[in-house]
Structure formats: C-alpha cells, structure tokens
Amino acid sequence: MTPDVRDRAGRPHHVDRRPAESCPIPDAQWERALELIGRADEVALACHVTPDGDALGSMLAVAFTLRRMGKRVVASFGDRHFAVPRLLRFLPGQDMLVAPEDYPAAPELMIVFDASTFERLGLLCSNAATAREVIVVDHHPSNGGFGTLGLIDAKAAATAMLAEQLVYRLGGRLDRDIATCLYAGLVTDTGSFRHSSVTPAVHQMAARLVATGLRTDEIARELWDRSPFGYLKVLAAALGRVTLEDGLVWTYVTRVDRAAYGLPYAELEGIIDIVRRTDEAEVAVVLKEDDQGDWQVSTRSKGRVDVGSVCAALGGGGHHNAAGYTSHDSVEETMAKFRRELRKAS
C-alpha cells in the first residue's frame, strides 16, 4: 500500500516506500511479527527509560498505526518519575501513554523500541519478562537479541527507519502525525543528518516524511532551539569544571547543580554535544547525576575510538561513536574505570 501523502500545497504526492538499501532483517522475521500483531487484541509498546526522540517517536508512530487497525494500544517507558521530556512534548499521540504502574503486568504481546537490553526498560523489565511474546525493534550494535523476536538492524541510522518499515508492512499510511514522530527519531539519532550513519536511504526517508507537510523548522526549534534559563546556568557549571587530558575531554553535572535552578535531569541531554566539539579531544564524556544519585555516563567519539565497546565493557552499550552506561561509583572512580577501558580500546 502506497502511503497517502500530500505536499504543502495539498496536492497528492506519490511516495516510493521501497528502501534505498536492502534491509538485513529476513522476511520471515517480519512475517512472524505481522502474524503476532495480527492475532493480538491488545499490543503493549515500550521504549527505553528517559526516552529520546528516536525511542519515543518510533513507539508513537507504530502506536498510531496499530490503533488505526483497531487494536487496543498501551504505551509507556519505565522511569520512576514518569514524564515525557520537555523537548518531546510536541509529539502527537501522547494520549496513548500510561504510567508504568498502569501498564499490563503480563502483556500478550509487547513491542520494545530502541532498547538494547532488558535493563534499559527500567520499571518495565518485569513486564517484559512475563510477556508472552516480546518483539524488539532496535538498531544498536550492542543488542544481544533479547526478546522472543528481533527486528534489529545495526546499520540503520535510527530505530525510526525500522519503525517506518513496520508501519508500511502493517498496511499503514503516512500522515502528518506519524511522520512527525518518525522525523523526530530520524533527526535526533543522525544529529540533524551530520553523523556518519547518514546514507541515501536516510535522506529518502526524510523526503517521504517531509512530503506529508511537516514544518521541519518548527520541529527543529522544539528539539534544539529551546531551553529554560536554568539550563544555561547548569551548562556554565559543567563547562567551568571541564577537563582535557590526552585526547579525552570530560565533565560532570550534579544533582545539586540542577536543584539550584529546578532543572529536570532530562534537560541535560545536549551538554555532551557541546563538550564533544573540542578540537583537541577524540573522546568526550559527560557524567550526569540522576535523581537516584547514580551517574549516567554519555560518551562520544570522533571515529577513531569505539566508545560502544568501552561502554559495553562497563555494563552499557550503544554505537561506535555514541554510547553510554550507568555508574554507581564516585566521579573519580567512574573516570578511572573509564580511562582503563579507553586505553584498551585506543
């Protein structure tokens, strides 16, 4: 079925749904996913904790499609303080979200987006463990294949690319709501089309989404050009203690920093993208203390070092150039362990 899209003038616009690059996921796995979805009365969707645009956008795009198929749909993520990050509150479909405590205890079918491990589901780990079937839609190389069925493509630039294929295979049509969700996922995980993961298929997907009439300038403003005043103060504190050493640049943000300005943890996401600009550093690290007192470690590489393998060795994972993990140690011990693993990978 060809997506029903129109250009900004309202004229019908034909969209070729065929991917520019072959998908490595076997057709048999897609067919199995469609079979499981087809026979399920209710589908429970989940994405990783503290969701980014790719996680939440992919989940909501598929949720729209399932609801239009007549399925009962419930969607969530397993944060203790359940709230959609401010930057993503423009995404449509949030009426389908429920808090973790209202999520089915033992779903008939659960579809997980953008999570490489069960642990990334937070409070929904137990729900996934008791679900009859768990379909995992993901693009992280560190994904070990958890769940009962994997739709995993480590070469995909974003989980949104797989979500789009699932929408099509379910017989869905692109409209502005679905396209907004998918576009948010695509642009956030490609760094506005700046990362090395960008391929012709990425731009062709973007063209299909923009053809629905998206205001890409408005989406960009929501994602990157807005922040509360307190963010500037916290950013100043983080930059004030930034350290450069042997090709590594790093800093940290404490709960005290945030509390002084009432800044939620989710607002810290962009700090790593400022720190990583340092010309003299190949690897950038930002430690962010969450509300429970643990350190969420974000890492970036300019290409020579595989920070995904470094983070995997420390209990996390991600991609070659962008990865993360959780540390329960002090700042000093966290960085000491990171340096040891970094030396092995360099």
mmCIF file of C-alpha atoms in Angstrom:
data_model
loop_
_atom_site.group_PDB
_atom_site.id
_atom_site.type_symbol
_atom_site.label_atom_id
_atom_site.label_comp_id
_atom_site.label_asym_id
_atom_site.label_seq_id
_atom_site.Cartn_x
_atom_site.Cartn_y
_atom_site.Cartn_z
ATOM 1 C CA MET A 1 0.000 0.000 0.000
ATOM 2 C CA THR A 2 1.465 3.358 -1.011
ATOM 3 C CA PRO A 3 1.459 5.966 1.768
ATOM 4 C CA ASP A 4 -1.159 8.672 1.251
ATOM 5 C CA VAL A 5 0.844 11.867 1.478
ATOM 6 C CA ARG A 6 0.457 15.366 0.111
ATOM 7 C CA ASP A 7 2.827 18.231 -0.431
ATOM 8 C CA ARG A 8 2.490 21.565 1.391
ATOM 9 C CA ALA A 9 0.114 22.834 -1.271
ATOM 10 C CA GLY A 10 -2.210 19.908 -0.576
ATOM 11 C CA ARG A 11 -1.503 18.092 -3.854
ATOM 12 C CA PRO A 12 -1.288 14.286 -3.765
ATOM 13 C CA HIS A 13 2.327 13.234 -3.753
ATOM 14 C CA HIS A 14 3.438 9.717 -4.666
ATOM 15 C CA VAL A 15 5.963 8.223 -2.283
ATOM 16 C CA ASP A 16 8.113 5.220 -3.148
ATOM 17 C CA ARG A 17 8.195 3.167 0.017
ATOM 18 C CA ARG A 18 10.979 0.867 -1.120
ATOM 19 C CA PRO A 19 14.156 1.342 0.925
ATOM 20 C CA ALA A 20 17.167 2.590 -0.980
ATOM 21 C CA GLU A 21 19.278 -0.061 0.730
ATOM 22 C CA SER A 22 18.346 -3.653 1.391
ATOM 23 C CA CYS A 23 17.182 -4.483 4.892
ATOM 24 C CA PRO A 24 19.184 -7.305 6.529
ATOM 25 C CA ILE A 25 16.187 -8.478 8.573
ATOM 26 C CA PRO A 26 14.868 -11.674 6.919
ATOM 27 C CA ASP A 27 11.342 -11.523 5.524
ATOM 28 C CA ALA A 28 10.432 -14.483 7.731
ATOM 29 C CA GLN A 29 11.027 -12.353 10.835
ATOM 30 C CA TRP A 30 8.874 -9.529 9.505
ATOM 31 C CA GLU A 31 6.143 -12.040 8.633
ATOM 32 C CA ARG A 32 6.313 -13.530 12.106
ATOM 33 C CA ALA A 33 5.977 -10.050 13.624
ATOM 34 C CA LEU A 34 2.931 -9.315 11.475
ATOM 35 C CA GLU A 35 1.409 -12.646 12.483
ATOM 36 C CA LEU A 36 1.872 -11.925 16.194
ATOM 37 C CA ILE A 37 0.451 -8.432 15.834
ATOM 38 C CA GLY A 38 -2.439 -9.632 13.701
ATOM 39 C CA ARG A 39 -3.733 -12.078 16.265
ATOM 40 C CA ALA A 40 -3.225 -9.846 19.316
ATOM 41 C CA ASP A 41 -6.234 -7.924 20.645
ATOM 42 C CA GLU A 42 -4.037 -5.630 22.729
ATOM 43 C CA VAL A 43 -0.480 -4.577 21.962
ATOM 44 C CA ALA A 44 1.706 -3.123 24.710
ATOM 45 C CA LEU A 45 4.503 -0.859 23.483
ATOM 46 C CA ALA A 46 7.574 0.270 25.415
ATOM 47 C CA CYS A 47 10.785 2.183 24.820
ATOM 48 C CA HIS A 48 13.897 2.805 26.866
ATOM 49 C CA VAL A 49 13.967 4.935 30.005
ATOM 50 C CA THR A 50 14.471 8.692 29.686
ATOM 51 C CA PRO A 51 13.370 8.398 26.069
ATOM 52 C CA ASP A 52 14.964 10.407 23.291
ATOM 53 C CA GLY A 53 13.294 11.359 20.028
ATOM 54 C CA ASP A 54 14.103 8.043 18.355
ATOM 55 C CA ALA A 55 12.708 5.909 21.164
ATOM 56 C CA LEU A 56 9.511 7.844 21.823
ATOM 57 C CA GLY A 57 8.941 8.849 18.201
ATOM 58 C CA SER A 58 9.294 5.301 16.876
ATOM 59 C CA MET A 59 6.967 3.936 19.546
ATOM 60 C CA LEU A 60 4.251 6.537 18.972
ATOM 61 C CA ALA A 61 4.393 6.171 15.173
ATOM 62 C CA VAL A 62 3.691 2.460 15.435
ATOM 63 C CA ALA A 63 1.088 3.091 18.147
ATOM 64 C CA PHE A 64 -0.865 5.326 15.751
ATOM 65 C CA THR A 65 -0.779 2.592 13.109
ATOM 66 C CA LEU A 66 -1.931 -0.133 15.491
ATOM 67 C CA ARG A 67 -4.761 1.993 16.849
ATOM 68 C CA ARG A 68 -5.989 2.643 13.330
ATOM 69 C CA MET A 69 -6.001 -1.116 12.771
ATOM 70 C CA GLY A 70 -8.485 -1.408 15.627
ATOM 71 C CA LYS A 71 -6.024 -2.738 18.193
ATOM 72 C CA ARG A 72 -6.107 -1.745 21.835
ATOM 73 C CA VAL A 73 -2.817 0.058 22.362
ATOM 74 C CA VAL A 74 -0.963 0.987 25.507
ATOM 75 C CA ALA A 75 2.485 2.595 25.510
ATOM 76 C CA SER A 76 4.945 3.571 28.219
ATOM 77 C CA PHE A 77 8.544 3.787 29.420
ATOM 78 C CA GLY A 78 9.859 2.674 32.776
ATOM 79 C CA ASP A 79 11.008 5.831 34.532
ATOM 80 C CA ARG A 80 10.313 6.177 38.253
ATOM 81 C CA HIS A 81 9.218 9.746 37.706
ATOM 82 C CA PHE A 82 7.125 9.178 34.617
ATOM 83 C CA ALA A 83 7.056 12.281 32.432
ATOM 84 C CA VAL A 84 7.665 12.977 28.768
ATOM 85 C CA PRO A 85 10.856 15.054 28.403
ATOM 86 C CA ARG A 86 10.004 18.693 27.738
ATOM 87 C CA LEU A 87 11.759 18.677 24.374
ATOM 88 C CA LEU A 88 9.431 15.927 23.123
ATOM 89 C CA ARG A 89 6.108 17.226 24.386
ATOM 90 C CA PHE A 90 5.263 18.451 20.890
ATOM 91 C CA LEU A 91 4.970 14.857 19.632
ATOM 92 C CA PRO A 92 1.401 13.760 18.888
ATOM 93 C CA GLY A 93 -0.142 10.592 20.291
ATOM 94 C CA GLN A 94 0.710 11.085 23.942
ATOM 95 C CA ASP A 95 -2.852 10.205 24.916
ATOM 96 C CA MET A 96 -1.779 6.601 24.323
ATOM 97 C CA LEU A 97 0.871 6.805 27.058
ATOM 98 C CA VAL A 98 0.291 5.359 30.524
ATOM 99 C CA ALA A 99 2.464 5.374 33.638
ATOM 100 C CA PRO A 100 4.419 2.170 34.354
ATOM 101 C CA GLU A 101 2.069 1.218 37.210
ATOM 102 C CA ASP A 102 -0.853 1.176 34.737
ATOM 103 C CA TYR A 103 0.976 -0.982 32.190
ATOM 104 C CA PRO A 104 -0.208 -4.604 31.712
ATOM 105 C CA ALA A 105 1.603 -6.870 34.161
ATOM 106 C CA ALA A 106 1.870 -9.769 31.687
ATOM 107 C CA PRO A 107 1.228 -8.477 28.154
ATOM 108 C CA GLU A 108 0.019 -10.840 25.466
ATOM 109 C CA LEU A 109 2.310 -9.039 23.033
ATOM 110 C CA MET A 110 4.924 -6.428 23.883
ATOM 111 C CA ILE A 111 6.882 -4.441 21.295
ATOM 112 C CA VAL A 112 10.039 -2.739 22.545
ATOM 113 C CA PHE A 113 11.684 0.167 20.713
ATOM 114 C CA ASP A 114 15.277 1.407 20.755
ATOM 115 C CA ALA A 115 16.355 -0.651 23.778
ATOM 116 C CA SER A 116 19.434 -2.870 23.531
ATOM 117 C CA THR A 117 18.828 -4.777 26.791
ATOM 118 C CA PHE A 118 16.003 -5.632 29.178
ATOM 119 C CA GLU A 119 17.650 -3.353 31.743
ATOM 120 C CA ARG A 120 17.063 -0.323 29.511
ATOM 121 C CA LEU A 121 13.330 -0.796 30.125
ATOM 122 C CA GLY A 122 13.663 0.274 33.760
ATOM 123 C CA LEU A 123 10.461 -0.404 35.693
ATOM 124 C CA LEU A 124 9.023 -2.329 32.731
ATOM 125 C CA CYS A 125 11.672 -5.072 32.923
ATOM 126 C CA SER A 126 9.349 -7.349 34.880
ATOM 127 C CA ASN A 127 6.510 -6.754 32.418
ATOM 128 C CA ALA A 128 8.758 -7.795 29.540
ATOM 129 C CA ALA A 129 9.919 -10.864 31.480
ATOM 130 C CA THR A 130 6.321 -12.079 31.894
ATOM 131 C CA ALA A 131 5.053 -11.116 28.431
ATOM 132 C CA ARG A 132 4.026 -13.997 26.186
ATOM 133 C CA GLU A 133 5.842 -12.506 23.181
ATOM 134 C CA VAL A 134 8.351 -9.642 23.015
ATOM 135 C CA ILE A 135 9.256 -8.092 19.655
ATOM 136 C CA VAL A 136 12.396 -5.947 19.820
ATOM 137 C CA VAL A 137 12.735 -3.164 17.229
ATOM 138 C CA ASP A 138 16.219 -1.697 17.508
ATOM 139 C CA HIS A 139 19.370 -0.532 15.724
ATOM 140 C CA HIS A 140 22.024 -0.758 18.453
ATOM 141 C CA PRO A 141 25.065 -2.938 17.626
ATOM 142 C CA SER A 142 25.231 -3.857 21.318
ATOM 143 C CA ASN A 143 21.795 -5.502 21.191
ATOM 144 C CA GLY A 144 22.326 -9.141 22.134
ATOM 145 C CA GLY A 145 18.982 -10.294 20.802
ATOM 146 C CA PHE A 146 16.762 -10.308 23.888
ATOM 147 C CA GLY A 147 13.038 -10.924 23.499
ATOM 148 C CA THR A 148 11.294 -13.644 21.511
ATOM 149 C CA LEU A 149 11.650 -11.945 18.099
ATOM 150 C CA GLY A 150 14.139 -9.353 16.922
ATOM 151 C CA LEU A 151 13.706 -6.770 14.190
ATOM 152 C CA ILE A 152 17.246 -5.490 14.621
ATOM 153 C CA ASP A 153 19.413 -3.729 12.060
ATOM 154 C CA ALA A 154 22.661 -2.373 13.491
ATOM 155 C CA LYS A 155 23.362 -0.484 10.269
ATOM 156 C CA ALA A 156 20.139 1.509 10.402
ATOM 157 C CA ALA A 157 20.770 5.144 11.318
ATOM 158 C CA ALA A 158 17.775 5.175 13.665
ATOM 159 C CA THR A 159 15.161 2.826 15.054
ATOM 160 C CA ALA A 160 12.695 5.138 13.287
ATOM 161 C CA MET A 161 13.807 3.613 9.984
ATOM 162 C CA LEU A 162 12.672 0.188 11.174
ATOM 163 C CA ALA A 163 9.504 1.663 12.652
ATOM 164 C CA GLU A 164 8.668 3.153 9.259
ATOM 165 C CA GLN A 165 9.058 -0.238 7.621
ATOM 166 C CA LEU A 166 6.820 -1.796 10.257
ATOM 167 C CA VAL A 167 4.173 0.866 9.568
ATOM 168 C CA TYR A 168 4.261 0.034 5.869
ATOM 169 C CA ARG A 169 4.245 -3.717 6.380
ATOM 170 C CA LEU A 170 1.201 -3.365 8.630
ATOM 171 C CA GLY A 171 -0.572 -1.632 5.740
ATOM 172 C CA GLY A 172 -0.339 1.769 7.363
ATOM 173 C CA ARG A 173 -0.206 5.149 5.671
ATOM 174 C CA LEU A 174 1.991 8.093 6.434
ATOM 175 C CA ASP A 175 0.176 11.143 7.692
ATOM 176 C CA ARG A 176 1.483 14.217 9.463
ATOM 177 C CA ASP A 177 1.170 12.690 12.966
ATOM 178 C CA ILE A 178 3.087 9.536 12.114
ATOM 179 C CA ALA A 179 5.608 11.472 10.026
ATOM 180 C CA THR A 180 6.229 13.943 12.861
ATOM 181 C CA CYS A 181 7.058 11.090 15.228
ATOM 182 C CA LEU A 182 9.334 9.336 12.746
ATOM 183 C CA TYR A 183 11.071 12.553 11.697
ATOM 184 C CA ALA A 184 11.855 13.374 15.319
ATOM 185 C CA GLY A 185 13.517 9.980 15.626
ATOM 186 C CA LEU A 186 15.433 10.315 12.384
ATOM 187 C CA VAL A 187 16.860 13.792 13.002
ATOM 188 C CA THR A 188 17.802 13.205 16.634
ATOM 189 C CA ASP A 189 19.696 9.970 16.026
ATOM 190 C CA THR A 190 21.515 11.327 12.966
ATOM 191 C CA GLY A 191 22.419 14.619 14.636
ATOM 192 C CA SER A 192 20.422 16.554 12.050
ATOM 193 C CA PHE A 193 21.951 14.406 9.295
ATOM 194 C CA ARG A 194 25.529 15.100 10.419
ATOM 195 C CA HIS A 195 26.584 11.641 11.627
ATOM 196 C CA SER A 196 28.440 9.032 9.602
ATOM 197 C CA SER A 197 25.375 6.781 9.722
ATOM 198 C CA VAL A 198 23.603 9.024 7.193
ATOM 199 C CA THR A 199 23.034 7.228 3.873
ATOM 200 C CA PRO A 200 20.900 7.821 0.770
ATOM 201 C CA ALA A 201 18.168 5.807 2.477
ATOM 202 C CA VAL A 202 18.138 8.281 5.369
ATOM 203 C CA HIS A 203 17.582 11.255 3.084
ATOM 204 C CA GLN A 204 14.989 9.384 1.042
ATOM 205 C CA MET A 205 13.069 8.581 4.209
ATOM 206 C CA ALA A 206 13.282 12.222 5.245
ATOM 207 C CA ALA A 207 11.832 13.207 1.869
ATOM 208 C CA ARG A 208 8.875 10.868 2.365
ATOM 209 C CA LEU A 209 8.194 12.331 5.789
ATOM 210 C CA VAL A 210 8.584 15.973 4.767
ATOM 211 C CA ALA A 211 6.216 15.344 1.839
ATOM 212 C CA THR A 212 3.356 14.945 4.326
ATOM 213 C CA GLY A 213 3.567 18.674 5.012
ATOM 214 C CA LEU A 214 5.803 18.714 8.074
ATOM 215 C CA ARG A 215 7.094 22.047 9.303
ATOM 216 C CA THR A 216 10.669 20.910 9.815
ATOM 217 C CA ASP A 217 11.655 24.338 11.133
ATOM 218 C CA GLU A 218 9.127 24.041 13.955
ATOM 219 C CA ILE A 219 10.334 20.537 14.846
ATOM 220 C CA ALA A 220 13.956 21.744 14.881
ATOM 221 C CA ARG A 221 13.018 24.644 17.145
ATOM 222 C CA GLU A 222 11.368 22.296 19.640
ATOM 223 C CA LEU A 223 14.292 19.873 19.655
ATOM 224 C CA TRP A 224 17.321 22.179 19.676
ATOM 225 C CA ASP A 225 16.464 25.846 19.971
ATOM 226 C CA ARG A 226 14.604 25.985 23.274
ATOM 227 C CA SER A 227 15.772 25.646 26.872
ATOM 228 C CA PRO A 228 14.884 27.111 30.274
ATOM 229 C CA PHE A 229 17.189 29.768 31.687
ATOM 230 C CA GLY A 230 18.395 27.316 34.336
ATOM 231 C CA TYR A 231 19.940 25.174 31.610
ATOM 232 C CA LEU A 232 22.389 27.964 30.811
ATOM 233 C CA LYS A 233 23.430 28.159 34.463
ATOM 234 C CA VAL A 234 23.912 24.390 34.740
ATOM 235 C CA LEU A 235 25.776 24.335 31.433
ATOM 236 C CA ALA A 236 28.066 27.081 32.757
ATOM 237 C CA ALA A 237 28.798 24.984 35.852
ATOM 238 C CA ALA A 238 29.586 21.927 33.714
ATOM 239 C CA LEU A 239 31.866 23.893 31.392
ATOM 240 C CA GLY A 240 33.527 25.520 34.373
ATOM 241 C CA ARG A 241 34.842 22.155 35.539
ATOM 242 C CA VAL A 242 35.567 20.612 32.125
ATOM 243 C CA THR A 243 38.909 18.769 31.885
ATOM 244 C CA LEU A 244 41.113 17.990 28.871
ATOM 245 C CA GLU A 245 43.630 15.170 29.152
ATOM 246 C CA ASP A 246 45.356 13.031 26.487
ATOM 247 C CA GLY A 247 42.674 13.290 23.825
ATOM 248 C CA LEU A 248 39.826 12.986 26.336
ATOM 249 C CA VAL A 249 37.552 15.850 27.373
ATOM 250 C CA TRP A 250 35.118 15.330 30.220
ATOM 251 C CA THR A 251 32.953 16.993 32.821
ATOM 252 C CA TYR A 252 30.087 16.249 35.166
ATOM 253 C CA VAL A 253 26.758 17.659 36.378
ATOM 254 C CA THR A 254 25.497 17.015 39.913
ATOM 255 C CA ARG A 255 22.021 16.888 41.390
ATOM 256 C CA VAL A 256 22.963 19.975 43.380
ATOM 257 C CA ASP A 257 23.711 21.837 40.132
ATOM 258 C CA ARG A 258 20.248 21.027 38.825
ATOM 259 C CA ALA A 259 18.403 21.585 42.089
ATOM 260 C CA ALA A 260 19.665 25.163 42.316
ATOM 261 C CA TYR A 261 17.622 26.004 39.209
ATOM 262 C CA GLY A 262 14.896 23.359 39.354
ATOM 263 C CA LEU A 263 16.239 21.756 36.192
ATOM 264 C CA PRO A 264 14.964 18.229 35.395
ATOM 265 C CA TYR A 265 17.510 15.550 34.541
ATOM 266 C CA ALA A 266 16.121 15.193 31.007
ATOM 267 C CA GLU A 267 17.294 18.729 30.182
ATOM 268 C CA LEU A 268 20.956 17.653 30.321
ATOM 269 C CA GLU A 269 20.925 15.654 27.084
ATOM 270 C CA GLY A 270 22.535 18.337 24.924
ATOM 271 C CA ILE A 271 25.583 19.041 27.081
ATOM 272 C CA ILE A 272 27.595 16.210 25.543
ATOM 273 C CA ASP A 273 27.127 17.746 22.090
ATOM 274 C CA ILE A 274 28.769 20.955 23.272
ATOM 275 C CA VAL A 275 31.656 19.244 25.052
ATOM 276 C CA ARG A 276 32.384 16.964 22.091
ATOM 277 C CA ARG A 277 33.261 19.942 19.883
ATOM 278 C CA THR A 278 36.698 20.190 21.497
ATOM 279 C CA ASP A 279 39.278 20.022 18.687
ATOM 280 C CA GLU A 280 41.992 18.516 20.890
ATOM 281 C CA ALA A 281 39.856 15.580 22.047
ATOM 282 C CA GLU A 282 38.934 12.363 20.252
ATOM 283 C CA VAL A 283 36.570 11.240 23.006
ATOM 284 C CA ALA A 284 34.119 13.275 25.090
ATOM 285 C CA VAL A 285 32.407 12.190 28.320
ATOM 286 C CA VAL A 286 29.710 13.811 30.436
ATOM 287 C CA LEU A 287 28.668 12.331 33.786
ATOM 288 C CA LYS A 288 25.123 13.296 34.779
ATOM 289 C CA GLU A 289 23.890 12.548 38.284
ATOM 290 C CA ASP A 290 20.285 11.358 38.138
ATOM 291 C CA ASP A 291 17.586 11.748 40.770
ATOM 292 C CA GLN A 292 18.611 8.468 42.446
ATOM 293 C CA GLY A 293 22.237 9.549 42.826
ATOM 294 C CA ASP A 294 23.665 7.332 40.083
ATOM 295 C CA TRP A 295 25.873 8.669 37.301
ATOM 296 C CA GLN A 296 24.551 8.351 33.768
ATOM 297 C CA VAL A 297 27.627 8.441 31.556
ATOM 298 C CA SER A 298 27.307 9.782 27.996
ATOM 299 C CA THR A 299 30.231 9.292 25.622
ATOM 300 C CA ARG A 300 31.053 10.421 22.082
ATOM 301 C CA SER A 301 33.874 9.596 19.683
ATOM 302 C CA LYS A 302 35.000 11.312 16.506
ATOM 303 C CA GLY A 303 35.534 7.944 14.861
ATOM 304 C CA ARG A 304 38.898 6.519 15.798
ATOM 305 C CA VAL A 305 37.778 5.040 19.135
ATOM 306 C CA ASP A 306 34.847 2.658 19.512
ATOM 307 C CA VAL A 307 33.150 4.046 22.608
ATOM 308 C CA GLY A 308 30.390 1.466 22.167
ATOM 309 C CA SER A 309 32.820 -1.301 23.129
ATOM 310 C CA VAL A 310 34.184 0.782 26.009
ATOM 311 C CA CYS A 311 30.705 1.325 27.421
ATOM 312 C CA ALA A 312 29.749 -2.319 26.842
ATOM 313 C CA ALA A 313 32.725 -3.368 28.979
ATOM 314 C CA LEU A 314 31.347 -1.115 31.728
ATOM 315 C CA GLY A 315 27.835 -2.551 31.597
ATOM 316 C CA GLY A 316 26.275 -0.298 28.977
ATOM 317 C CA GLY A 317 26.367 -0.098 25.221
ATOM 318 C CA GLY A 318 25.442 1.894 22.173
ATOM 319 C CA HIS A 319 27.125 2.730 18.894
ATOM 320 C CA HIS A 320 30.707 3.130 17.712
ATOM 321 C CA ASN A 321 30.600 6.919 18.067
ATOM 322 C CA ALA A 322 27.907 7.362 20.728
ATOM 323 C CA ALA A 323 27.266 5.188 23.755
ATOM 324 C CA GLY A 324 26.602 5.252 27.476
ATOM 325 C CA TYR A 325 26.296 3.358 30.733
ATOM 326 C CA THR A 326 25.344 3.752 34.393
ATOM 327 C CA SER A 327 27.923 4.045 37.160
ATOM 328 C CA HIS A 328 27.270 3.649 40.890
ATOM 329 C CA ASP A 329 30.776 4.823 41.791
ATOM 330 C CA SER A 330 32.100 8.283 42.596
ATOM 331 C CA VAL A 331 33.107 10.656 39.812
ATOM 332 C CA GLU A 332 36.781 9.861 40.408
ATOM 333 C CA GLU A 333 36.318 6.091 40.353
ATOM 334 C CA THR A 334 33.961 6.249 37.395
ATOM 335 C CA MET A 335 36.512 8.134 35.344
ATOM 336 C CA ALA A 336 39.350 5.873 36.495
ATOM 337 C CA LYS A 337 37.480 2.826 35.232
ATOM 338 C CA PHE A 338 36.566 4.586 32.020
ATOM 339 C CA ARG A 339 40.191 5.540 31.353
ATOM 340 C CA ARG A 340 41.312 1.924 31.855
ATOM 341 C CA GLU A 341 38.813 0.656 29.289
ATOM 342 C CA LEU A 342 39.576 3.550 26.965
ATOM 343 C CA ARG A 343 43.268 2.634 26.936
ATOM 344 C CA LYS A 344 42.360 -0.910 25.911
ATOM 345 C CA ALA A 345 40.240 0.360 23.032
ATOM 346 C CA SER A 346 42.672 3.034 21.795
#
